[in-house]
PDB file of C-alpha atoms in Angstrom:
ATOM      1  CA  UNK A   3     -50.805   5.348 -16.771  1.00 51.00           C
ATOM      2  CA  UNK A   4     -48.681   2.270 -16.456  1.00 59.00           C
ATOM      3  CA  UNK A   5     -50.695  -0.921 -16.867  1.00 70.00           C
ATOM      4  CA  UNK A   6     -50.433  -4.071 -14.759  1.00 71.00           C
ATOM      5  CA  UNK A   7     -48.839  -5.929 -17.538  1.00 74.00           C
ATOM      6  CA  UNK A   8     -46.184  -3.263 -18.039  1.00 70.00           C
ATOM      7  CA  UNK A   9     -45.428  -3.366 -14.343  1.00 71.00           C
ATOM      8  CA  UNK A  10     -45.170  -7.163 -14.367  1.00 71.00           C
ATOM      9  CA  UNK A  11     -42.805  -7.096 -17.454  1.00 71.00           C
ATOM     10  CA  UNK A  12     -40.719  -4.387 -15.729  1.00 66.00           C
ATOM     11  CA  UNK A  13     -40.535  -6.355 -12.514  1.00 70.00           C
ATOM     12  CA  UNK A  14     -39.545  -9.600 -14.400  1.00 72.00           C
ATOM     13  CA  UNK A  15     -36.596  -7.858 -16.058  1.00 74.00           C
ATOM     14  CA  UNK A  16     -35.555  -6.195 -12.765  1.00 73.00           C
ATOM     15  CA  UNK A  17     -35.623  -9.573 -11.136  1.00 73.00           C
ATOM     16  CA  UNK A  18     -33.463 -10.983 -13.916  1.00 72.00           C
ATOM     17  CA  UNK A  19     -30.757  -8.328 -13.587  1.00 71.00           C
ATOM     18  CA  UNK A  20     -30.810  -8.363  -9.859  1.00 77.00           C
ATOM     19  CA  UNK A  21     -30.982 -12.197  -9.207  1.00 86.00           C
ATOM     20  CA  UNK A  22     -29.564 -14.117 -12.216  1.00 86.00           C
ATOM     21  CA  UNK A  23     -26.328 -12.151 -12.239  1.00 83.00           C
ATOM     22  CA  UNK A  24     -25.636 -13.448  -8.794  1.00 88.00           C
ATOM     23  CA  UNK A  25     -26.075 -17.167  -9.701  1.00 89.00           C
ATOM     24  CA  UNK A  26     -22.995 -19.376 -10.244  1.00 91.00           C
ATOM     25  CA  UNK A  27     -22.604 -19.730 -14.029  1.00 90.00           C
ATOM     26  CA  UNK A  28     -23.454 -23.514 -14.162  1.00 92.00           C
ATOM     27  CA  UNK A  29     -26.671 -22.812 -12.309  1.00 93.00           C
ATOM     28  CA  UNK A  30     -27.646 -19.930 -14.677  1.00 92.00           C
ATOM     29  CA  UNK A  31     -26.926 -22.165 -17.682  1.00 93.00           C
ATOM     30  CA  UNK A  32     -29.197 -24.927 -16.311  1.00 95.00           C
ATOM     31  CA  UNK A  33     -31.912 -22.379 -15.471  1.00 94.00           C
ATOM     32  CA  UNK A  34     -31.888 -20.855 -18.924  1.00 94.00           C
ATOM     33  CA  UNK A  35     -32.087 -24.340 -20.522  1.00 96.00           C
ATOM     34  CA  UNK A  36     -34.846 -25.424 -18.224  1.00 96.00           C
ATOM     35  CA  UNK A  37     -36.961 -22.310 -19.041  1.00 95.00           C
ATOM     36  CA  UNK A  38     -36.235 -22.692 -22.807  1.00 96.00           C
ATOM     37  CA  UNK A  39     -37.484 -26.310 -22.654  1.00 97.00           C
ATOM     38  CA  UNK A  40     -40.550 -25.449 -20.832  1.00 97.00           C
ATOM     39  CA  UNK A  41     -41.376 -22.663 -23.398  1.00 96.00           C
ATOM     40  CA  UNK A  42     -40.615 -24.991 -26.242  1.00 97.00           C
ATOM     41  CA  UNK A  43     -42.895 -27.646 -24.897  1.00 97.00           C
ATOM     42  CA  UNK A  44     -45.810 -25.220 -24.524  1.00 96.00           C
ATOM     43  CA  UNK A  45     -45.480 -24.304 -28.241  1.00 95.00           C
ATOM     44  CA  UNK A  46     -46.664 -20.700 -27.849  1.00 95.00           C
ATOM     45  CA  UNK A  47     -46.903 -18.381 -30.754  1.00 95.00           C
ATOM     46  CA  UNK A  48     -43.212 -17.428 -30.586  1.00 94.00           C
ATOM     47  CA  UNK A  49     -42.039 -21.046 -30.890  1.00 96.00           C
ATOM     48  CA  UNK A  50     -44.501 -21.683 -33.743  1.00 96.00           C
ATOM     49  CA  UNK A  51     -43.268 -18.565 -35.583  1.00 96.00           C
ATOM     50  CA  UNK A  52     -39.607 -19.527 -34.938  1.00 97.00           C
ATOM     51  CA  UNK A  53     -40.338 -22.898 -36.669  1.00 97.00           C
ATOM     52  CA  UNK A  54     -42.082 -21.094 -39.601  1.00 96.00           C
ATOM     53  CA  UNK A  55     -39.121 -18.877 -40.037  1.00 97.00           C
ATOM     54  CA  UNK A  56     -36.619 -21.735 -39.848  1.00 98.00           C
ATOM     55  CA  UNK A  57     -38.663 -23.450 -42.665  1.00 97.00           C
ATOM     56  CA  UNK A  58     -37.536 -20.584 -44.964  1.00 97.00           C
ATOM     57  CA  UNK A  59     -33.940 -20.954 -43.793  1.00 98.00           C
ATOM     58  CA  UNK A  60     -33.786 -24.757 -44.111  1.00 97.00           C
ATOM     59  CA  UNK A  61     -36.050 -25.496 -47.065  1.00 95.00           C
ATOM     60  CA  UNK A  62     -37.200 -29.092 -47.153  1.00 94.00           C
ATOM     61  CA  UNK A  63     -36.755 -29.617 -43.492  1.00 96.00           C
ATOM     62  CA  UNK A  64     -39.074 -32.263 -42.033  1.00 96.00           C
ATOM     63  CA  UNK A  65     -41.417 -31.347 -39.140  1.00 95.00           C
ATOM     64  CA  UNK A  66     -39.147 -33.405 -36.791  1.00 96.00           C
ATOM     65  CA  UNK A  67     -36.124 -31.345 -37.988  1.00 97.00           C
ATOM     66  CA  UNK A  68     -37.954 -28.059 -37.468  1.00 96.00           C
ATOM     67  CA  UNK A  69     -38.914 -29.173 -34.026  1.00 96.00           C
ATOM     68  CA  UNK A  70     -35.220 -29.898 -33.182  1.00 97.00           C
ATOM     69  CA  UNK A  71     -34.267 -26.553 -34.633  1.00 97.00           C
ATOM     70  CA  UNK A  72     -36.826 -24.685 -32.590  1.00 97.00           C
ATOM     71  CA  UNK A  73     -35.844 -26.360 -29.394  1.00 98.00           C
ATOM     72  CA  UNK A  74     -32.168 -25.383 -29.991  1.00 98.00           C
ATOM     73  CA  UNK A  75     -33.321 -21.939 -31.038  1.00 98.00           C
ATOM     74  CA  UNK A  76     -35.172 -21.438 -27.676  1.00 98.00           C
ATOM     75  CA  UNK A  77     -32.163 -22.778 -25.814  1.00 98.00           C
ATOM     76  CA  UNK A  78     -29.885 -20.268 -27.686  1.00 98.00           C
ATOM     77  CA  UNK A  79     -32.463 -17.458 -27.029  1.00 97.00           C
ATOM     78  CA  UNK A  80     -32.513 -18.080 -23.280  1.00 96.00           C
ATOM     79  CA  UNK A  81     -28.657 -18.351 -23.268  1.00 97.00           C
ATOM     80  CA  UNK A  82     -28.761 -14.812 -24.630  1.00 95.00           C
ATOM     81  CA  UNK A  83     -30.906 -13.652 -21.816  1.00 93.00           C
ATOM     82  CA  UNK A  84     -29.012 -15.482 -19.036  1.00 94.00           C
ATOM     83  CA  UNK A  85     -25.747 -13.995 -20.430  1.00 94.00           C
ATOM     84  CA  UNK A  86     -27.198 -10.517 -20.644  1.00 91.00           C
ATOM     85  CA  UNK A  87     -28.547 -10.557 -17.090  1.00 90.00           C
ATOM     86  CA  UNK A  88     -25.088 -11.638 -15.921  1.00 92.00           C
ATOM     87  CA  UNK A  89     -22.928  -9.449 -18.177  1.00 92.00           C
ATOM     88  CA  UNK A  90     -22.799  -6.555 -15.746  1.00 90.00           C
ATOM     89  CA  UNK A  91     -21.075  -8.783 -13.196  1.00 90.00           C
ATOM     90  CA  UNK A  92     -18.566 -10.246 -15.644  1.00 93.00           C
ATOM     91  CA  UNK A  93     -14.954  -9.372 -15.168  1.00 95.00           C
ATOM     92  CA  UNK A  94     -12.914  -7.721 -18.008  1.00 96.00           C
ATOM     93  CA  UNK A  95     -11.138 -11.068 -18.423  1.00 97.00           C
ATOM     94  CA  UNK A  96     -14.467 -12.959 -18.739  1.00 96.00           C
ATOM     95  CA  UNK A  97     -15.777 -10.570 -21.367  1.00 96.00           C
ATOM     96  CA  UNK A  98     -12.508 -10.546 -23.304  1.00 97.00           C
ATOM     97  CA  UNK A  99     -12.317 -14.405 -23.350  1.00 97.00           C
ATOM     98  CA  UNK A 100     -16.080 -14.780 -23.967  1.00 97.00           C
ATOM     99  CA  UNK A 101     -16.059 -13.815 -27.666  1.00 98.00           C
ATOM    100  CA  UNK A 102     -13.866 -15.044 -30.559  1.00 98.00           C
ATOM    101  CA  UNK A 103     -14.534 -13.282 -33.828  1.00 98.00           C
ATOM    102  CA  UNK A 104     -13.052 -14.263 -37.101  1.00 98.00           C
ATOM    103  CA  UNK A 105     -11.488 -11.672 -39.369  1.00 98.00           C
ATOM    104  CA  UNK A 106     -11.616  -9.036 -36.699  1.00 98.00           C
ATOM    105  CA  UNK A 107      -8.837  -7.253 -38.615  1.00 98.00           C
ATOM    106  CA  UNK A 108     -11.579  -5.814 -40.803  1.00 98.00           C
ATOM    107  CA  UNK A 109     -12.966  -4.002 -37.868  1.00 98.00           C
ATOM    108  CA  UNK A 110      -9.556  -2.944 -36.293  1.00 98.00           C
ATOM    109  CA  UNK A 111      -8.308  -1.739 -39.641  1.00 98.00           C
ATOM    110  CA  UNK A 112     -11.494   0.258 -40.056  1.00 97.00           C
ATOM    111  CA  UNK A 113     -11.164   1.777 -36.598  1.00 97.00           C
ATOM    112  CA  UNK A 114      -7.572   2.721 -37.306  1.00 97.00           C
ATOM    113  CA  UNK A 115      -8.590   4.388 -40.672  1.00 96.00           C
ATOM    114  CA  UNK A 116     -10.521   7.128 -38.901  1.00 91.00           C
ATOM    115  CA  UNK A 117     -13.134   6.867 -41.563  1.00 96.00           C
ATOM    116  CA  UNK A 118     -15.830   5.669 -39.154  1.00 97.00           C
ATOM    117  CA  UNK A 119     -17.196   2.195 -39.002  1.00 98.00           C
ATOM    118  CA  UNK A 120     -20.748   0.882 -39.119  1.00 98.00           C
ATOM    119  CA  UNK A 121     -21.245  -2.691 -37.736  1.00 98.00           C
ATOM    120  CA  UNK A 122     -24.565  -4.164 -38.848  1.00 98.00           C
ATOM    121  CA  UNK A 123     -25.945  -7.333 -37.255  1.00 97.00           C
ATOM    122  CA  UNK A 124     -28.976  -9.617 -37.284  1.00 97.00           C
ATOM    123  CA  UNK A 125     -30.660 -10.829 -34.081  1.00 96.00           C
ATOM    124  CA  UNK A 126     -28.101 -13.766 -33.643  1.00 98.00           C
ATOM    125  CA  UNK A 127     -26.646 -15.060 -30.345  1.00 98.00           C
ATOM    126  CA  UNK A 128     -25.686 -12.171 -28.130  1.00 97.00           C
ATOM    127  CA  UNK A 129     -24.840  -8.779 -29.598  1.00 93.00           C
ATOM    128  CA  UNK A 130     -24.625  -7.240 -26.210  1.00 94.00           C
ATOM    129  CA  UNK A 131     -21.750  -9.556 -25.406  1.00 97.00           C
ATOM    130  CA  UNK A 132     -20.136  -8.565 -28.748  1.00 97.00           C
ATOM    131  CA  UNK A 133     -20.512  -4.913 -27.876  1.00 96.00           C
ATOM    132  CA  UNK A 134     -18.989  -5.473 -24.497  1.00 96.00           C
ATOM    133  CA  UNK A 135     -16.128  -7.204 -26.074  1.00 97.00           C
ATOM    134  CA  UNK A 136     -15.457  -4.211 -28.382  1.00 97.00           C
ATOM    135  CA  UNK A 137     -15.462  -1.762 -25.533  1.00 96.00           C
ATOM    136  CA  UNK A 138     -13.248  -4.075 -23.425  1.00 96.00           C
ATOM    137  CA  UNK A 139     -10.931  -6.011 -25.600  1.00 97.00           C
ATOM    138  CA  UNK A 140     -10.561  -3.327 -28.237  1.00 97.00           C
ATOM    139  CA  UNK A 141     -10.972  -0.493 -25.772  1.00 96.00           C
ATOM    140  CA  UNK A 142     -13.230   1.228 -28.349  1.00 97.00           C
ATOM    141  CA  UNK A 143     -16.506   2.959 -27.316  1.00 95.00           C
ATOM    142  CA  UNK A 144     -19.398   2.967 -29.758  1.00 96.00           C
ATOM    143  CA  UNK A 145     -22.865   4.302 -30.341  1.00 96.00           C
ATOM    144  CA  UNK A 146     -26.129   2.468 -30.797  1.00 94.00           C
ATOM    145  CA  UNK A 147     -29.842   3.179 -30.779  1.00 90.00           C
ATOM    146  CA  UNK A 148     -32.688   1.811 -28.626  1.00 79.00           C
ATOM    147  CA  UNK A 149     -36.339   1.907 -29.282  1.00 73.00           C
ATOM    148  CA  UNK A 150     -38.387   3.421 -26.532  1.00 64.00           C
ATOM    149  CA  UNK A 151     -40.267   0.996 -24.456  1.00 57.00           C
ATOM    150  CA  UNK A 152     -43.197   1.127 -22.052  1.00 59.00           C
ATOM    151  CA  UNK A 153     -43.036   1.563 -19.160  1.00 63.00           C
ATOM    152  CA  UNK A 154     -40.404   4.163 -19.232  1.00 69.00           C
ATOM    153  CA  UNK A 155     -38.616   2.545 -16.343  1.00 69.00           C
ATOM    154  CA  UNK A 156     -37.946  -0.506 -18.474  1.00 71.00           C
ATOM    155  CA  UNK A 157     -36.500   1.643 -21.291  1.00 70.00           C
ATOM    156  CA  UNK A 158     -34.267   3.243 -18.589  1.00 74.00           C
ATOM    157  CA  UNK A 159     -33.124  -0.230 -17.385  1.00 76.00           C
ATOM    158  CA  UNK A 160     -32.008  -1.172 -20.924  1.00 77.00           C
ATOM    159  CA  UNK A 161     -30.220   2.056 -21.399  1.00 80.00           C
ATOM    160  CA  UNK A 162     -28.502   1.789 -17.989  1.00 83.00           C
ATOM    161  CA  UNK A 163     -27.492  -1.738 -18.708  1.00 83.00           C
ATOM    162  CA  UNK A 164     -25.912  -1.013 -22.079  1.00 88.00           C
ATOM    163  CA  UNK A 165     -24.307   2.196 -20.923  1.00 86.00           C
ATOM    164  CA  UNK A 166     -22.796   0.181 -18.098  1.00 86.00           C
ATOM    165  CA  UNK A 167     -21.168  -1.959 -20.835  1.00 89.00           C
ATOM    166  CA  UNK A 168     -19.630   1.035 -22.343  1.00 90.00           C
ATOM    167  CA  UNK A 169     -22.060   1.892 -25.091  1.00 94.00           C
ATOM    168  CA  UNK A 170     -23.522   5.191 -25.924  1.00 94.00           C
ATOM    169  CA  UNK A 171     -27.227   4.707 -26.302  1.00 92.00           C
ATOM    170  CA  UNK A 172     -29.478   7.201 -28.119  1.00 91.00           C
ATOM    171  CA  UNK A 173     -33.206   6.895 -28.531  1.00 86.00           C
ATOM    172  CA  UNK A 174     -34.577   5.763 -31.910  1.00 78.00           C
ATOM    173  CA  UNK A 175     -36.206   9.047 -32.977  1.00 69.00           C
ATOM    174  CA  UNK A 176     -35.876   9.255 -36.709  1.00 59.00           C
ATOM    175  CA  UNK A 177     -33.863  12.164 -38.144  1.00 67.00           C
ATOM    176  CA  UNK A 178     -32.478  13.124 -34.795  1.00 82.00           C
ATOM    177  CA  UNK A 179     -30.958   9.744 -34.243  1.00 89.00           C
ATOM    178  CA  UNK A 180     -29.583   9.609 -37.814  1.00 92.00           C
ATOM    179  CA  UNK A 181     -27.905  12.938 -37.418  1.00 93.00           C
ATOM    180  CA  UNK A 182     -26.228  11.945 -34.224  1.00 94.00           C
ATOM    181  CA  UNK A 183     -24.985   8.721 -35.780  1.00 96.00           C
ATOM    182  CA  UNK A 184     -23.635  10.628 -38.779  1.00 96.00           C
ATOM    183  CA  UNK A 185     -21.710  13.004 -36.532  1.00 96.00           C
ATOM    184  CA  UNK A 186     -20.149  10.112 -34.632  1.00 97.00           C
ATOM    185  CA  UNK A 187     -19.010   8.522 -37.912  1.00 98.00           C
ATOM    186  CA  UNK A 188     -17.605  11.744 -39.331  1.00 97.00           C
ATOM    187  CA  UNK A 189     -15.517  11.923 -36.082  1.00 97.00           C
ATOM    188  CA  UNK A 190     -14.091   8.575 -36.888  1.00 97.00           C
ATOM    189  CA  UNK A 191     -16.298   6.763 -34.427  1.00 97.00           C
ATOM    190  CA  UNK A 192     -17.962   3.303 -34.393  1.00 98.00           C
ATOM    191  CA  UNK A 193     -21.691   2.610 -34.429  1.00 97.00           C
ATOM    192  CA  UNK A 194     -23.402  -0.687 -34.154  1.00 97.00           C
ATOM    193  CA  UNK A 195     -27.032  -1.361 -35.506  1.00 95.00           C
ATOM    194  CA  UNK A 196     -29.215  -4.475 -35.408  1.00 94.00           C
ATOM    195  CA  UNK A 197     -30.405  -4.292 -38.969  1.00 94.00           C
ATOM    196  CA  UNK A 198     -32.362  -7.237 -40.375  1.00 95.00           C
ATOM    197  CA  UNK A 199     -35.927  -6.237 -39.499  1.00 90.00           C
ATOM    198  CA  UNK A 200     -37.705  -2.981 -40.410  1.00 85.00           C
ATOM    199  CA  UNK A 201     -41.501  -2.860 -40.665  1.00 59.00           C
ATOM    200  CA  UNK A 202     -41.648   0.889 -41.265  1.00 70.00           C
ATOM    201  CA  UNK A 203     -42.569   2.608 -44.454  1.00 68.00           C
ATOM    202  CA  UNK A 204     -38.898   3.570 -44.925  1.00 78.00           C
ATOM    203  CA  UNK A 205     -37.641  -0.007 -44.978  1.00 91.00           C
ATOM    204  CA  UNK A 206     -35.858  -1.303 -48.187  1.00 96.00           C
ATOM    205  CA  UNK A 207     -37.322  -4.380 -49.779  1.00 96.00           C
ATOM    206  CA  UNK A 208     -34.793  -7.220 -50.088  1.00 97.00           C
ATOM    207  CA  UNK A 209     -34.758 -10.882 -51.072  1.00 98.00           C
ATOM    208  CA  UNK A 210     -34.070 -12.989 -48.025  1.00 98.00           C
ATOM    209  CA  UNK A 211     -34.095 -16.789 -48.282  1.00 98.00           C
ATOM    210  CA  UNK A 212     -36.009 -16.541 -51.558  1.00 96.00           C
ATOM    211  CA  UNK A 213     -38.844 -14.251 -50.275  1.00 96.00           C
ATOM    212  CA  UNK A 214     -39.321 -10.510 -49.798  1.00 96.00           C
ATOM    213  CA  UNK A 215     -38.875  -8.681 -46.584  1.00 96.00           C
ATOM    214  CA  UNK A 216     -37.879  -5.149 -45.562  1.00 95.00           C
ATOM    215  CA  UNK A 217     -34.561  -4.105 -43.847  1.00 96.00           C
ATOM    216  CA  UNK A 218     -33.519  -0.766 -42.530  1.00 95.00           C
ATOM    217  CA  UNK A 219     -32.089   1.779 -44.971  1.00 95.00           C
ATOM    218  CA  UNK A 220     -30.052   3.472 -42.211  1.00 94.00           C
ATOM    219  CA  UNK A 221     -26.738   1.525 -42.471  1.00 97.00           C
ATOM    220  CA  UNK A 222     -26.513   2.059 -46.231  1.00 97.00           C
ATOM    221  CA  UNK A 223     -27.516   5.633 -46.062  1.00 96.00           C
ATOM    222  CA  UNK A 224     -25.017   6.445 -43.328  1.00 97.00           C
ATOM    223  CA  UNK A 225     -22.229   4.784 -45.269  1.00 98.00           C
ATOM    224  CA  UNK A 226     -23.074   6.809 -48.300  1.00 98.00           C
ATOM    225  CA  UNK A 227     -23.394  10.189 -46.436  1.00 97.00           C
ATOM    226  CA  UNK A 228     -20.348   9.863 -44.242  1.00 98.00           C
ATOM    227  CA  UNK A 229     -17.864   7.687 -46.160  1.00 97.00           C
ATOM    228  CA  UNK A 230     -17.892   5.196 -43.270  1.00 98.00           C
ATOM    229  CA  UNK A 231     -17.028   1.488 -43.700  1.00 98.00           C
ATOM    230  CA  UNK A 232     -20.011  -0.762 -43.520  1.00 98.00           C
ATOM    231  CA  UNK A 233     -19.252  -4.179 -42.016  1.00 98.00           C
ATOM    232  CA  UNK A 234     -21.873  -6.971 -41.659  1.00 98.00           C
ATOM    233  CA  UNK A 235     -21.286  -9.172 -38.609  1.00 98.00           C
ATOM    234  CA  UNK A 236     -22.862 -12.570 -37.776  1.00 98.00           C
ATOM    235  CA  UNK A 237     -22.678 -14.316 -34.403  1.00 98.00           C
ATOM    236  CA  UNK A 238     -23.222 -17.894 -33.148  1.00 98.00           C
ATOM    237  CA  UNK A 239     -22.776 -20.304 -30.238  1.00 98.00           C
ATOM    238  CA  UNK A 240     -21.051 -23.619 -30.086  1.00 95.00           C
ATOM    239  CA  UNK A 241     -20.874 -26.099 -27.271  1.00 91.00           C
ATOM    240  CA  UNK A 242     -18.256 -23.995 -25.392  1.00 93.00           C
ATOM    241  CA  UNK A 243     -18.940 -20.968 -23.131  1.00 94.00           C
ATOM    242  CA  UNK A 244     -17.259 -18.773 -25.966  1.00 97.00           C
ATOM    243  CA  UNK A 245     -19.463 -17.008 -28.501  1.00 98.00           C
ATOM    244  CA  UNK A 246     -18.203 -17.088 -32.056  1.00 98.00           C
ATOM    245  CA  UNK A 247     -18.480 -14.485 -34.752  1.00 98.00           C
ATOM    246  CA  UNK A 248     -17.581 -13.426 -38.352  1.00 98.00           C
ATOM    247  CA  UNK A 249     -16.833  -9.996 -39.557  1.00 98.00           C
ATOM    248  CA  UNK A 250     -17.715 -10.079 -43.198  1.00 98.00           C
ATOM    249  CA  UNK A 251     -16.100  -8.105 -46.057  1.00 98.00           C
ATOM    250  CA  UNK A 252     -17.180  -4.489 -46.213  1.00 98.00           C
ATOM    251  CA  UNK A 253     -20.340  -3.497 -48.248  1.00 98.00           C
ATOM    252  CA  UNK A 254     -19.101  -0.931 -50.801  1.00 97.00           C
ATOM    253  CA  UNK A 255     -20.962   1.986 -52.092  1.00 98.00           C
ATOM    254  CA  UNK A 256     -21.883   1.496 -55.827  1.00 97.00           C
ATOM    255  CA  UNK A 257     -20.088   3.895 -58.120  1.00 95.00           C
ATOM    256  CA  UNK A 258     -23.300   4.750 -60.026  1.00 96.00           C
ATOM    257  CA  UNK A 259     -26.945   5.084 -59.488  1.00 96.00           C
ATOM    258  CA  UNK A 260     -29.277   7.188 -57.515  1.00 97.00           C
ATOM    259  CA  UNK A 261     -29.198   7.351 -53.739  1.00 96.00           C
ATOM    260  CA  UNK A 262     -32.246   5.053 -53.591  1.00 96.00           C
ATOM    261  CA  UNK A 263     -30.669   2.612 -56.065  1.00 97.00           C
ATOM    262  CA  UNK A 264     -27.335   2.511 -54.131  1.00 98.00           C
ATOM    263  CA  UNK A 265     -29.265   1.990 -50.883  1.00 97.00           C
ATOM    264  CA  UNK A 266     -31.193  -0.934 -52.469  1.00 98.00           C
ATOM    265  CA  UNK A 267     -27.966  -2.624 -53.677  1.00 98.00           C
ATOM    266  CA  UNK A 268     -26.147  -2.154 -50.353  1.00 98.00           C
ATOM    267  CA  UNK A 269     -29.122  -3.306 -48.152  1.00 98.00           C
ATOM    268  CA  UNK A 270     -29.435  -6.390 -50.331  1.00 98.00           C
ATOM    269  CA  UNK A 271     -25.691  -7.048 -49.819  1.00 98.00           C
ATOM    270  CA  UNK A 272     -26.270  -6.853 -46.054  1.00 98.00           C
ATOM    271  CA  UNK A 273     -29.144  -9.245 -46.339  1.00 98.00           C
ATOM    272  CA  UNK A 274     -26.999 -11.747 -48.248  1.00 98.00           C
ATOM    273  CA  UNK A 275     -24.263 -11.566 -45.584  1.00 98.00           C
ATOM    274  CA  UNK A 276     -26.810 -12.060 -42.898  1.00 98.00           C
ATOM    275  CA  UNK A 277     -28.344 -14.993 -44.785  1.00 98.00           C
ATOM    276  CA  UNK A 278     -24.911 -16.743 -45.064  1.00 98.00           C
ATOM    277  CA  UNK A 279     -24.402 -16.605 -41.377  1.00 98.00           C
ATOM    278  CA  UNK A 280     -27.980 -17.586 -40.471  1.00 98.00           C
ATOM    279  CA  UNK A 281     -27.968 -20.497 -42.885  1.00 98.00           C
ATOM    280  CA  UNK A 282     -24.710 -21.805 -41.195  1.00 98.00           C
ATOM    281  CA  UNK A 283     -26.179 -21.394 -37.695  1.00 98.00           C
ATOM    282  CA  UNK A 284     -29.998 -21.153 -37.955  1.00 98.00           C
ATOM    283  CA  UNK A 285     -30.645 -22.082 -34.289  1.00 98.00           C
ATOM    284  CA  UNK A 286     -28.784 -18.965 -33.177  1.00 98.00           C
ATOM    285  CA  UNK A 287     -31.107 -16.565 -35.182  1.00 98.00           C
ATOM    286  CA  UNK A 288     -33.629 -15.399 -32.584  1.00 97.00           C
ATOM    287  CA  UNK A 289     -36.471 -14.342 -34.896  1.00 96.00           C
ATOM    288  CA  UNK A 290     -39.678 -15.141 -32.981  1.00 95.00           C
ATOM    289  CA  UNK A 291     -41.837 -12.677 -34.929  1.00 93.00           C
ATOM    290  CA  UNK A 292     -43.134 -12.309 -38.441  1.00 94.00           C
ATOM    291  CA  UNK A 293     -40.502 -11.131 -40.830  1.00 95.00           C
ATOM    292  CA  UNK A 294     -41.474 -11.808 -44.430  1.00 95.00           C
ATOM    293  CA  UNK A 295     -43.932  -9.496 -46.148  1.00 93.00           C
ATOM    294  CA  UNK A 296     -46.113 -12.580 -47.109  1.00 94.00           C
ATOM    295  CA  UNK A 297     -46.500 -13.406 -43.390  1.00 92.00           C
ATOM    296  CA  UNK A 298     -47.082  -9.834 -42.424  1.00 87.00           C
ATOM    297  CA  UNK A 299     -49.771  -9.421 -45.038  1.00 81.00           C
ATOM    298  CA  UNK A 300     -51.460 -12.676 -43.975  1.00 76.00           C
ATOM    299  CA  UNK A 301     -51.418 -11.719 -40.289  1.00 64.00           C
ATOM    300  CA  UNK A 302     -52.289  -8.137 -40.924  1.00 60.00           C
ATOM    301  CA  UNK A 303     -49.585  -7.308 -38.373  1.00 44.00           C
ATOM    302  CA  UNK A 304     -49.364  -3.689 -37.271  1.00 42.00           C
ATOM    303  CA  UNK A 305     -46.216  -1.687 -37.652  1.00 43.00           C
ATOM    304  CA  UNK A 306     -44.027  -1.903 -34.617  1.00 41.00           C
ATOM    305  CA  UNK A 307     -43.451   1.148 -32.523  1.00 39.00           C
ATOM    306  CA  UNK A 308     -42.931   1.979 -28.925  1.00 34.00           C
ATOM    307  CA  UNK A 309     -44.392  -0.410 -26.578  1.00 35.00           C
ATOM    308  CA  UNK A 310     -44.091  -2.977 -23.915  1.00 32.00           C
ATOM    309  CA  UNK A 311     -41.769  -5.769 -25.094  1.00 41.00           C
ATOM    310  CA  UNK A 312     -43.399  -9.213 -25.476  1.00 41.00           C
ATOM    311  CA  UNK A 313     -41.576 -11.781 -23.320  1.00 41.00           C
ATOM    312  CA  UNK A 314     -41.007 -13.761 -26.582  1.00 42.00           C
ATOM    313  CA  UNK A 315     -39.416 -10.764 -28.372  1.00 47.00           C
ATOM    314  CA  UNK A 316     -35.830  -9.609 -27.935  1.00 54.00           C
ATOM    315  CA  UNK A 317     -35.031  -6.122 -27.090  1.00 54.00           C
ATOM    316  CA  UNK A 318     -32.683  -4.435 -29.528  1.00 58.00           C
TER     317      UNK A 318
END
């Protein structure tokens, strides 16, 4: 049975997609900033966690500096949501001109090679916009995965939204999802995965800003199994309406070692690439949850699974 909270969350997202996309862009920008500032002033658990995470990224930052970062981080986070609610109404020209990635030749060369390409990203800026840019500016479809949410109607909204942007969306269902992704890569296709947070037992331990966390093994395993090119990507905003990005050098499969050892080395390389982008643009990293194992142990946080998204969490 759908709970009242689930119905309210579903209704809030429905209102966003039906109403915000109709607003003039300057109005939507001001609305997002206003909501962000209200949330920041309330200092809920998401804002406090954001500051705690930024303290790892910017060691030695004063409380005043962390407060500045968390305010900018909440504004960046709400910019993501305002853009996402409006993306279905953007013209092809607006999408094409809305993203400016550096070293995109690494992606286009990979697509042309027919080896298959895996794009791995952290929760930075707006990966939905980056995905829409790939399907529009590069005229290249891709496959991604989505965790099932409650209520089912909310999951259906996210799937319909992303499919409307040109993505193939498959449910996150363990081996079945992995097999589908591997087939797409063997056919020379492109897949995109948000890949800096994995609280499951299968996550790979990595060092991230000097402490241990777990990241998904999937990108590295897919690259090993299919021969696809694994490209880390980081995203950020500046003061313009255009989102920026960096396609990092490919993560190579080590020549020796067991599969587990190769996966560990490759996942650490992804973590290092993510860390370089996050360190340069910490305010655009939308991590409002516990990430490091030390925090998870201290909070006795349960493993994440299917569920209703917290308003302070970002759907991926």
